[in-house]
PDB file of C-alpha atoms in Angstrom:
ATOM      1  CA  UNK A   1      19.470 -31.547 -14.719  1.00 54.00           C
ATOM      2  CA  UNK A   2      16.114 -30.089 -15.099  1.00 71.00           C
ATOM      3  CA  UNK A   3      18.105 -25.909 -14.311  1.00 90.00           C
ATOM      4  CA  UNK A   4      19.156 -24.452 -17.786  1.00 91.00           C
ATOM      5  CA  UNK A   5      20.849 -22.402 -15.503  1.00 92.00           C
ATOM      6  CA  UNK A   6      22.977 -25.197 -13.739  1.00 93.00           C
ATOM      7  CA  UNK A   7      22.932 -27.208 -17.095  1.00 95.00           C
ATOM      8  CA  UNK A   8      25.032 -24.229 -18.560  1.00 97.00           C
ATOM      9  CA  UNK A   9      27.718 -23.742 -15.272  1.00 96.00           C
ATOM     10  CA  UNK A  10      28.519 -27.626 -15.738  1.00 95.00           C
ATOM     11  CA  UNK A  11      28.641 -27.091 -19.927  1.00 94.00           C
ATOM     12  CA  UNK A  12      30.791 -24.109 -19.504  1.00 97.00           C
ATOM     13  CA  UNK A  13      32.946 -25.899 -16.397  1.00 95.00           C
ATOM     14  CA  UNK A  14      33.874 -29.103 -18.260  1.00 94.00           C
ATOM     15  CA  UNK A  15      35.277 -26.395 -21.413  1.00 94.00           C
ATOM     16  CA  UNK A  16      38.075 -24.443 -22.452  1.00 95.00           C
ATOM     17  CA  UNK A  17      37.023 -24.417 -26.219  1.00 97.00           C
ATOM     18  CA  UNK A  18      33.259 -22.036 -26.216  1.00 98.00           C
ATOM     19  CA  UNK A  19      32.592 -19.381 -29.162  1.00 98.00           C
ATOM     20  CA  UNK A  20      30.729 -17.225 -28.305  1.00 98.00           C
ATOM     21  CA  UNK A  21      28.450 -15.479 -30.676  1.00 98.00           C
ATOM     22  CA  UNK A  22      26.177 -12.313 -30.069  1.00 97.00           C
ATOM     23  CA  UNK A  23      24.116 -10.066 -31.552  1.00 94.00           C
ATOM     24  CA  UNK A  24      21.923  -6.541 -30.340  1.00 92.00           C
ATOM     25  CA  UNK A  25      20.554  -8.390 -27.444  1.00 93.00           C
ATOM     26  CA  UNK A  26      23.975  -8.415 -25.304  1.00 97.00           C
ATOM     27  CA  UNK A  27      24.029  -4.518 -25.220  1.00 96.00           C
ATOM     28  CA  UNK A  28      20.557  -3.731 -24.918  1.00 94.00           C
ATOM     29  CA  UNK A  29      21.147  -4.405 -20.092  1.00 94.00           C
ATOM     30  CA  UNK A  30      23.768  -1.205 -21.381  1.00 96.00           C
ATOM     31  CA  UNK A  31      21.207   1.216 -22.900  1.00 93.00           C
ATOM     32  CA  UNK A  32      21.979   0.570 -26.411  1.00 93.00           C
ATOM     33  CA  UNK A  33      18.409   0.015 -28.569  1.00 86.00           C
ATOM     34  CA  UNK A  34      17.710  -3.085 -30.843  1.00 72.00           C
ATOM     35  CA  UNK A  35      17.306  -3.133 -34.082  1.00 62.00           C
ATOM     36  CA  UNK A  36      14.655  -5.645 -34.773  1.00 56.00           C
ATOM     37  CA  UNK A  37      12.689  -5.757 -31.092  1.00 52.00           C
ATOM     38  CA  UNK A  38       9.142  -3.356 -30.759  1.00 49.00           C
ATOM     39  CA  UNK A  39      11.345  -1.058 -29.297  1.00 50.00           C
ATOM     40  CA  UNK A  40      13.725  -1.317 -32.065  1.00 50.00           C
ATOM     41  CA  UNK A  41      15.679   1.184 -34.254  1.00 58.00           C
ATOM     42  CA  UNK A  42      13.603  -0.100 -37.315  1.00 53.00           C
ATOM     43  CA  UNK A  43      10.496   0.814 -35.913  1.00 54.00           C
ATOM     44  CA  UNK A  44      11.013   4.212 -35.433  1.00 59.00           C
ATOM     45  CA  UNK A  45       9.136   6.925 -37.489  1.00 63.00           C
ATOM     46  CA  UNK A  46      12.367   8.574 -40.132  1.00 69.00           C
ATOM     47  CA  UNK A  47      12.016  10.323 -42.970  1.00 78.00           C
ATOM     48  CA  UNK A  48      13.385   7.184 -44.583  1.00 86.00           C
ATOM     49  CA  UNK A  49      13.837   3.325 -43.171  1.00 87.00           C
ATOM     50  CA  UNK A  50      16.579   3.016 -41.368  1.00 88.00           C
ATOM     51  CA  UNK A  51      18.354   0.430 -43.943  1.00 89.00           C
ATOM     52  CA  UNK A  52      18.504   3.537 -46.347  1.00 93.00           C
ATOM     53  CA  UNK A  53      19.349   6.339 -43.937  1.00 94.00           C
ATOM     54  CA  UNK A  54      22.174   3.385 -42.822  1.00 95.00           C
ATOM     55  CA  UNK A  55      22.846   2.385 -46.855  1.00 97.00           C
ATOM     56  CA  UNK A  56      26.746   2.893 -48.782  1.00 98.00           C
ATOM     57  CA  UNK A  57      24.426   4.515 -51.470  1.00 98.00           C
ATOM     58  CA  UNK A  58      22.604   7.168 -48.826  1.00 97.00           C
ATOM     59  CA  UNK A  59      25.979   7.597 -46.741  1.00 98.00           C
ATOM     60  CA  UNK A  60      27.274   8.509 -50.176  1.00 98.00           C
ATOM     61  CA  UNK A  61      24.545  10.476 -51.709  1.00 98.00           C
ATOM     62  CA  UNK A  62      23.390  12.592 -48.279  1.00 97.00           C
ATOM     63  CA  UNK A  63      26.096  12.188 -45.920  1.00 98.00           C
ATOM     64  CA  UNK A  64      24.978  14.898 -43.412  1.00 97.00           C
ATOM     65  CA  UNK A  65      21.730  13.171 -42.781  1.00 95.00           C
ATOM     66  CA  UNK A  66      23.646   9.981 -42.519  1.00 97.00           C
ATOM     67  CA  UNK A  67      25.942  11.832 -39.852  1.00 97.00           C
ATOM     68  CA  UNK A  68      22.662  13.457 -38.235  1.00 94.00           C
ATOM     69  CA  UNK A  69      21.445   9.966 -37.207  1.00 93.00           C
ATOM     70  CA  UNK A  70      23.943   8.034 -36.727  1.00 95.00           C
ATOM     71  CA  UNK A  71      25.431  10.425 -33.989  1.00 94.00           C
ATOM     72  CA  UNK A  72      21.112  10.571 -32.833  1.00 90.00           C
ATOM     73  CA  UNK A  73      20.666   7.178 -33.048  1.00 88.00           C
ATOM     74  CA  UNK A  74      23.793   4.570 -33.291  1.00 91.00           C
ATOM     75  CA  UNK A  75      26.691   6.568 -30.574  1.00 93.00           C
ATOM     76  CA  UNK A  76      26.145   6.006 -28.121  1.00 93.00           C
ATOM     77  CA  UNK A  77      29.732   6.990 -26.361  1.00 93.00           C
ATOM     78  CA  UNK A  78      28.824   6.354 -22.675  1.00 94.00           C
ATOM     79  CA  UNK A  79      27.537   2.703 -22.908  1.00 96.00           C
ATOM     80  CA  UNK A  80      28.844   0.717 -20.365  1.00 98.00           C
ATOM     81  CA  UNK A  81      29.580  -3.319 -20.316  1.00 98.00           C
ATOM     82  CA  UNK A  82      26.409  -5.347 -18.433  1.00 98.00           C
ATOM     83  CA  UNK A  83      27.234  -8.243 -16.863  1.00 98.00           C
ATOM     84  CA  UNK A  84      27.123 -10.721 -20.205  1.00 98.00           C
ATOM     85  CA  UNK A  85      30.009  -9.225 -21.107  1.00 98.00           C
ATOM     86  CA  UNK A  86      31.882  -8.753 -18.132  1.00 98.00           C
ATOM     87  CA  UNK A  87      31.153 -12.624 -17.557  1.00 98.00           C
ATOM     88  CA  UNK A  88      33.161 -13.202 -21.636  1.00 98.00           C
ATOM     89  CA  UNK A  89      35.809 -11.210 -20.204  1.00 98.00           C
ATOM     90  CA  UNK A  90      36.047 -12.907 -16.979  1.00 98.00           C
ATOM     91  CA  UNK A  91      35.867 -16.556 -19.631  1.00 98.00           C
ATOM     92  CA  UNK A  92      38.157 -15.752 -22.263  1.00 98.00           C
ATOM     93  CA  UNK A  93      40.251 -14.999 -18.506  1.00 97.00           C
ATOM     94  CA  UNK A  94      39.565 -18.220 -17.296  1.00 97.00           C
ATOM     95  CA  UNK A  95      41.326 -20.037 -20.521  1.00 97.00           C
ATOM     96  CA  UNK A  96      37.751 -21.390 -21.520  1.00 98.00           C
ATOM     97  CA  UNK A  97      36.210 -18.536 -24.083  1.00 98.00           C
ATOM     98  CA  UNK A  98      38.630 -18.763 -27.086  1.00 98.00           C
ATOM     99  CA  UNK A  99      36.962 -15.789 -29.203  1.00 98.00           C
ATOM    100  CA  UNK A 100      33.597 -13.487 -29.096  1.00 98.00           C
ATOM    101  CA  UNK A 101      32.182 -13.486 -32.241  1.00 98.00           C
ATOM    102  CA  UNK A 102      29.676 -10.260 -32.324  1.00 97.00           C
ATOM    103  CA  UNK A 103      27.484  -8.162 -34.935  1.00 95.00           C
ATOM    104  CA  UNK A 104      27.274  -5.695 -32.490  1.00 96.00           C
ATOM    105  CA  UNK A 105      29.419  -2.152 -33.234  1.00 96.00           C
ATOM    106  CA  UNK A 106      29.120  -0.261 -29.985  1.00 96.00           C
ATOM    107  CA  UNK A 107      32.701  -1.760 -28.445  1.00 97.00           C
ATOM    108  CA  UNK A 108      31.756  -3.301 -25.234  1.00 98.00           C
ATOM    109  CA  UNK A 109      33.614  -6.128 -25.705  1.00 98.00           C
ATOM    110  CA  UNK A 110      36.469  -4.372 -25.977  1.00 98.00           C
ATOM    111  CA  UNK A 111      35.393  -2.052 -22.871  1.00 97.00           C
ATOM    112  CA  UNK A 112      35.125  -5.207 -20.354  1.00 98.00           C
ATOM    113  CA  UNK A 113      38.569  -6.715 -21.151  1.00 98.00           C
ATOM    114  CA  UNK A 114      37.642  -9.454 -24.286  1.00 98.00           C
ATOM    115  CA  UNK A 115      40.295  -9.557 -26.002  1.00 98.00           C
ATOM    116  CA  UNK A 116      39.678 -11.495 -29.530  1.00 98.00           C
ATOM    117  CA  UNK A 117      36.726 -10.226 -30.517  1.00 98.00           C
ATOM    118  CA  UNK A 118      35.862 -10.913 -34.014  1.00 98.00           C
ATOM    119  CA  UNK A 119      33.536  -7.779 -35.276  1.00 98.00           C
ATOM    120  CA  UNK A 120      31.543  -8.894 -38.261  1.00 96.00           C
ATOM    121  CA  UNK A 121      29.742  -5.190 -39.112  1.00 96.00           C
ATOM    122  CA  UNK A 122      32.975  -3.684 -37.942  1.00 97.00           C
ATOM    123  CA  UNK A 123      32.819  -0.325 -35.096  1.00 97.00           C
ATOM    124  CA  UNK A 124      31.876   2.584 -33.934  1.00 96.00           C
ATOM    125  CA  UNK A 125      35.040   3.797 -32.384  1.00 96.00           C
ATOM    126  CA  UNK A 126      36.840   3.281 -35.045  1.00 97.00           C
ATOM    127  CA  UNK A 127      36.446   6.105 -38.329  1.00 98.00           C
ATOM    128  CA  UNK A 128      38.937   6.240 -40.969  1.00 98.00           C
ATOM    129  CA  UNK A 129      39.944   8.518 -43.825  1.00 98.00           C
ATOM    130  CA  UNK A 130      38.238   8.151 -47.643  1.00 98.00           C
ATOM    131  CA  UNK A 131      41.634   9.376 -49.739  1.00 98.00           C
ATOM    132  CA  UNK A 132      44.262   8.625 -46.916  1.00 98.00           C
ATOM    133  CA  UNK A 133      42.758   6.298 -44.862  1.00 98.00           C
ATOM    134  CA  UNK A 134      44.642   7.937 -41.608  1.00 98.00           C
ATOM    135  CA  UNK A 135      42.402   6.148 -38.593  1.00 98.00           C
ATOM    136  CA  UNK A 136      40.259   8.093 -36.221  1.00 98.00           C
ATOM    137  CA  UNK A 137      38.636   7.478 -32.832  1.00 97.00           C
ATOM    138  CA  UNK A 138      35.172   8.993 -31.804  1.00 97.00           C
ATOM    139  CA  UNK A 139      36.606  11.748 -30.728  1.00 97.00           C
ATOM    140  CA  UNK A 140      36.346  12.932 -34.038  1.00 97.00           C
ATOM    141  CA  UNK A 141      32.746  12.285 -34.390  1.00 97.00           C
ATOM    142  CA  UNK A 142      31.756  13.592 -31.638  1.00 96.00           C
ATOM    143  CA  UNK A 143      33.569  16.704 -31.583  1.00 96.00           C
ATOM    144  CA  UNK A 144      31.839  17.374 -35.121  1.00 96.00           C
ATOM    145  CA  UNK A 145      28.568  19.396 -35.848  1.00 93.00           C
ATOM    146  CA  UNK A 146      28.750  18.301 -39.447  1.00 94.00           C
ATOM    147  CA  UNK A 147      30.829  15.577 -41.748  1.00 97.00           C
ATOM    148  CA  UNK A 148      34.361  15.514 -40.655  1.00 98.00           C
ATOM    149  CA  UNK A 149      36.809  15.835 -43.020  1.00 98.00           C
ATOM    150  CA  UNK A 150      40.281  14.404 -42.663  1.00 98.00           C
ATOM    151  CA  UNK A 151      42.803  16.874 -42.646  1.00 96.00           C
ATOM    152  CA  UNK A 152      43.800  16.043 -45.919  1.00 98.00           C
ATOM    153  CA  UNK A 153      40.647  17.232 -46.970  1.00 97.00           C
ATOM    154  CA  UNK A 154      39.266  13.580 -47.223  1.00 98.00           C
ATOM    155  CA  UNK A 155      36.153  12.756 -45.681  1.00 98.00           C
ATOM    156  CA  UNK A 156      35.972  10.249 -42.536  1.00 98.00           C
ATOM    157  CA  UNK A 157      33.158   7.453 -42.121  1.00 98.00           C
ATOM    158  CA  UNK A 158      33.262   5.322 -39.754  1.00 98.00           C
ATOM    159  CA  UNK A 159      34.413   1.195 -39.967  1.00 98.00           C
ATOM    160  CA  UNK A 160      31.124  -0.201 -39.768  1.00 98.00           C
ATOM    161  CA  UNK A 161      29.915  -2.577 -42.724  1.00 97.00           C
ATOM    162  CA  UNK A 162      27.117  -0.444 -43.943  1.00 97.00           C
ATOM    163  CA  UNK A 163      24.364  -1.329 -45.886  1.00 95.00           C
ATOM    164  CA  UNK A 164      25.625  -2.846 -49.559  1.00 97.00           C
ATOM    165  CA  UNK A 165      28.624  -3.676 -48.283  1.00 97.00           C
ATOM    166  CA  UNK A 166      30.357  -6.750 -48.037  1.00 95.00           C
ATOM    167  CA  UNK A 167      31.623  -8.500 -44.888  1.00 95.00           C
ATOM    168  CA  UNK A 168      35.976  -8.299 -44.230  1.00 96.00           C
ATOM    169  CA  UNK A 169      36.749 -11.453 -45.314  1.00 96.00           C
ATOM    170  CA  UNK A 170      39.718 -11.364 -43.406  1.00 97.00           C
ATOM    171  CA  UNK A 171      37.040 -11.350 -39.739  1.00 97.00           C
ATOM    172  CA  UNK A 172      34.914 -13.583 -41.453  1.00 96.00           C
ATOM    173  CA  UNK A 173      37.543 -16.764 -42.281  1.00 97.00           C
ATOM    174  CA  UNK A 174      38.595 -16.390 -38.390  1.00 98.00           C
ATOM    175  CA  UNK A 175      35.107 -16.005 -37.476  1.00 97.00           C
ATOM    176  CA  UNK A 176      34.286 -19.569 -39.388  1.00 97.00           C
ATOM    177  CA  UNK A 177      37.071 -21.080 -38.139  1.00 98.00           C
ATOM    178  CA  UNK A 178      36.953 -19.890 -34.251  1.00 98.00           C
ATOM    179  CA  UNK A 179      32.461 -21.354 -34.201  1.00 98.00           C
ATOM    180  CA  UNK A 180      33.753 -24.685 -36.714  1.00 98.00           C
ATOM    181  CA  UNK A 181      36.432 -25.765 -34.042  1.00 98.00           C
ATOM    182  CA  UNK A 182      34.476 -24.970 -31.143  1.00 98.00           C
ATOM    183  CA  UNK A 183      33.284 -27.228 -29.074  1.00 97.00           C
ATOM    184  CA  UNK A 184      30.932 -25.565 -27.290  1.00 98.00           C
ATOM    185  CA  UNK A 185      29.355 -22.588 -28.940  1.00 98.00           C
ATOM    186  CA  UNK A 186      26.748 -20.506 -27.517  1.00 98.00           C
ATOM    187  CA  UNK A 187      24.434 -18.719 -28.943  1.00 97.00           C
ATOM    188  CA  UNK A 188      22.931 -14.857 -27.480  1.00 96.00           C
ATOM    189  CA  UNK A 189      20.613 -11.904 -27.911  1.00 94.00           C
ATOM    190  CA  UNK A 190      19.945 -12.656 -31.458  1.00 93.00           C
ATOM    191  CA  UNK A 191      17.277 -13.509 -33.233  1.00 87.00           C
ATOM    192  CA  UNK A 192      20.014 -14.912 -36.054  1.00 88.00           C
ATOM    193  CA  UNK A 193      17.633 -13.461 -39.195  1.00 83.00           C
ATOM    194  CA  UNK A 194      19.973 -11.536 -40.103  1.00 77.00           C
ATOM    195  CA  UNK A 195      22.600 -13.008 -43.367  1.00 80.00           C
ATOM    196  CA  UNK A 196      25.499 -13.720 -43.698  1.00 81.00           C
ATOM    197  CA  UNK A 197      26.432 -13.475 -39.480  1.00 77.00           C
ATOM    198  CA  UNK A 198      24.156 -15.997 -38.926  1.00 78.00           C
ATOM    199  CA  UNK A 199      24.802 -18.548 -41.536  1.00 88.00           C
ATOM    200  CA  UNK A 200      28.168 -18.894 -39.388  1.00 91.00           C
ATOM    201  CA  UNK A 201      25.883 -21.287 -36.973  1.00 93.00           C
ATOM    202  CA  UNK A 202      25.940 -23.711 -39.612  1.00 94.00           C
ATOM    203  CA  UNK A 203      29.468 -23.974 -39.482  1.00 96.00           C
ATOM    204  CA  UNK A 204      29.484 -25.478 -35.942  1.00 97.00           C
ATOM    205  CA  UNK A 205      30.760 -28.988 -36.223  1.00 96.00           C
ATOM    206  CA  UNK A 206      30.063 -29.598 -31.527  1.00 96.00           C
ATOM    207  CA  UNK A 207      27.444 -31.295 -30.435  1.00 95.00           C
ATOM    208  CA  UNK A 208      26.724 -28.294 -27.577  1.00 97.00           C
ATOM    209  CA  UNK A 209      25.261 -25.775 -28.890  1.00 97.00           C
ATOM    210  CA  UNK A 210      23.358 -23.105 -26.206  1.00 98.00           C
ATOM    211  CA  UNK A 211      20.753 -21.190 -27.474  1.00 97.00           C
ATOM    212  CA  UNK A 212      20.221 -17.565 -24.725  1.00 97.00           C
ATOM    213  CA  UNK A 213      17.495 -15.406 -26.268  1.00 95.00           C
ATOM    214  CA  UNK A 214      13.704 -14.583 -25.616  1.00 91.00           C
ATOM    215  CA  UNK A 215      12.746 -15.154 -27.959  1.00 90.00           C
ATOM    216  CA  UNK A 216      12.426 -18.100 -30.604  1.00 91.00           C
ATOM    217  CA  UNK A 217      14.950 -18.689 -33.761  1.00 91.00           C
ATOM    218  CA  UNK A 218      15.501 -20.415 -36.534  1.00 88.00           C
ATOM    219  CA  UNK A 219      17.805 -22.665 -35.321  1.00 92.00           C
ATOM    220  CA  UNK A 220      16.178 -23.666 -31.740  1.00 94.00           C
ATOM    221  CA  UNK A 221      15.301 -27.251 -33.266  1.00 94.00           C
ATOM    222  CA  UNK A 222      18.583 -27.993 -33.292  1.00 94.00           C
ATOM    223  CA  UNK A 223      19.909 -26.912 -30.112  1.00 96.00           C
ATOM    224  CA  UNK A 224      20.717 -28.433 -26.691  1.00 96.00           C
ATOM    225  CA  UNK A 225      19.984 -26.490 -24.438  1.00 97.00           C
ATOM    226  CA  UNK A 226      17.953 -23.197 -24.162  1.00 97.00           C
ATOM    227  CA  UNK A 227      17.492 -20.618 -22.238  1.00 97.00           C
ATOM    228  CA  UNK A 228      14.622 -17.556 -22.250  1.00 96.00           C
ATOM    229  CA  UNK A 229      16.006 -15.587 -18.906  1.00 96.00           C
ATOM    230  CA  UNK A 230      17.890 -12.365 -19.944  1.00 95.00           C
ATOM    231  CA  UNK A 231      21.722 -13.388 -21.225  1.00 97.00           C
ATOM    232  CA  UNK A 232      24.067 -11.248 -18.515  1.00 97.00           C
ATOM    233  CA  UNK A 233      21.087 -13.000 -15.715  1.00 96.00           C
ATOM    234  CA  UNK A 234      22.172 -16.073 -17.641  1.00 97.00           C
ATOM    235  CA  UNK A 235      25.844 -15.642 -17.806  1.00 97.00           C
ATOM    236  CA  UNK A 236      26.173 -13.817 -15.064  1.00 95.00           C
ATOM    237  CA  UNK A 237      24.868 -17.441 -12.988  1.00 94.00           C
ATOM    238  CA  UNK A 238      26.915 -19.305 -14.543  1.00 94.00           C
ATOM    239  CA  UNK A 239      30.275 -17.863 -13.809  1.00 95.00           C
ATOM    240  CA  UNK A 240      29.748 -17.881 -10.244  1.00 91.00           C
ATOM    241  CA  UNK A 241      31.724 -19.986  -8.639  1.00 85.00           C
ATOM    242  CA  UNK A 242      33.839 -21.059 -11.392  1.00 84.00           C
ATOM    243  CA  UNK A 243      37.766 -21.231 -10.667  1.00 66.00           C
TER     244      UNK A 243
END
């Protein structure tokens, strides 16, 4: 069987213990730009580098400028799940996919009705007061012209992991457990250059590592199956005809 799409379909057909690990490339087909490609956020010109703007220090010291950039470039409230998100949700419903571990903060996996989604970097759909911890939805930012504040007077921040901040330890532990126990690990839409998230792939103990990415990654040499086609098309084909 030389067709990689048919190989992937057969691999999925035979397993009920699949974990998907995804990055920004999963959501580009929904109109959300990634970070490191030629047209990505990191290659756009701003007064400060995006890594600086999206840091804890910048948020605390220049909160108004942070929110201006955040609302202009990071929020995509009208984005909808694409074929990749929907295919993964269907695999979960079929009892084949055990977990999605994602580096994305766009919330599209939840929008696609996936349930066991482990968001390593948080979610742009969630916000909380830094003083009283009251939680809010995305409207608190969309409807505010400046810096959103809680009824208690505290400043509201996104429930995302900024540069200089640590990942949530509970999410890390659950992600590592899911990956280490998986029969099949499908990695898609990520260059695997962002650590510590990318380092979680090292915990995979199985013998079927599938990489779906347009460019090469540092894990290509140990992958069992590599597909360079668009991830939405690839996953859509992979679930076609599966009961």
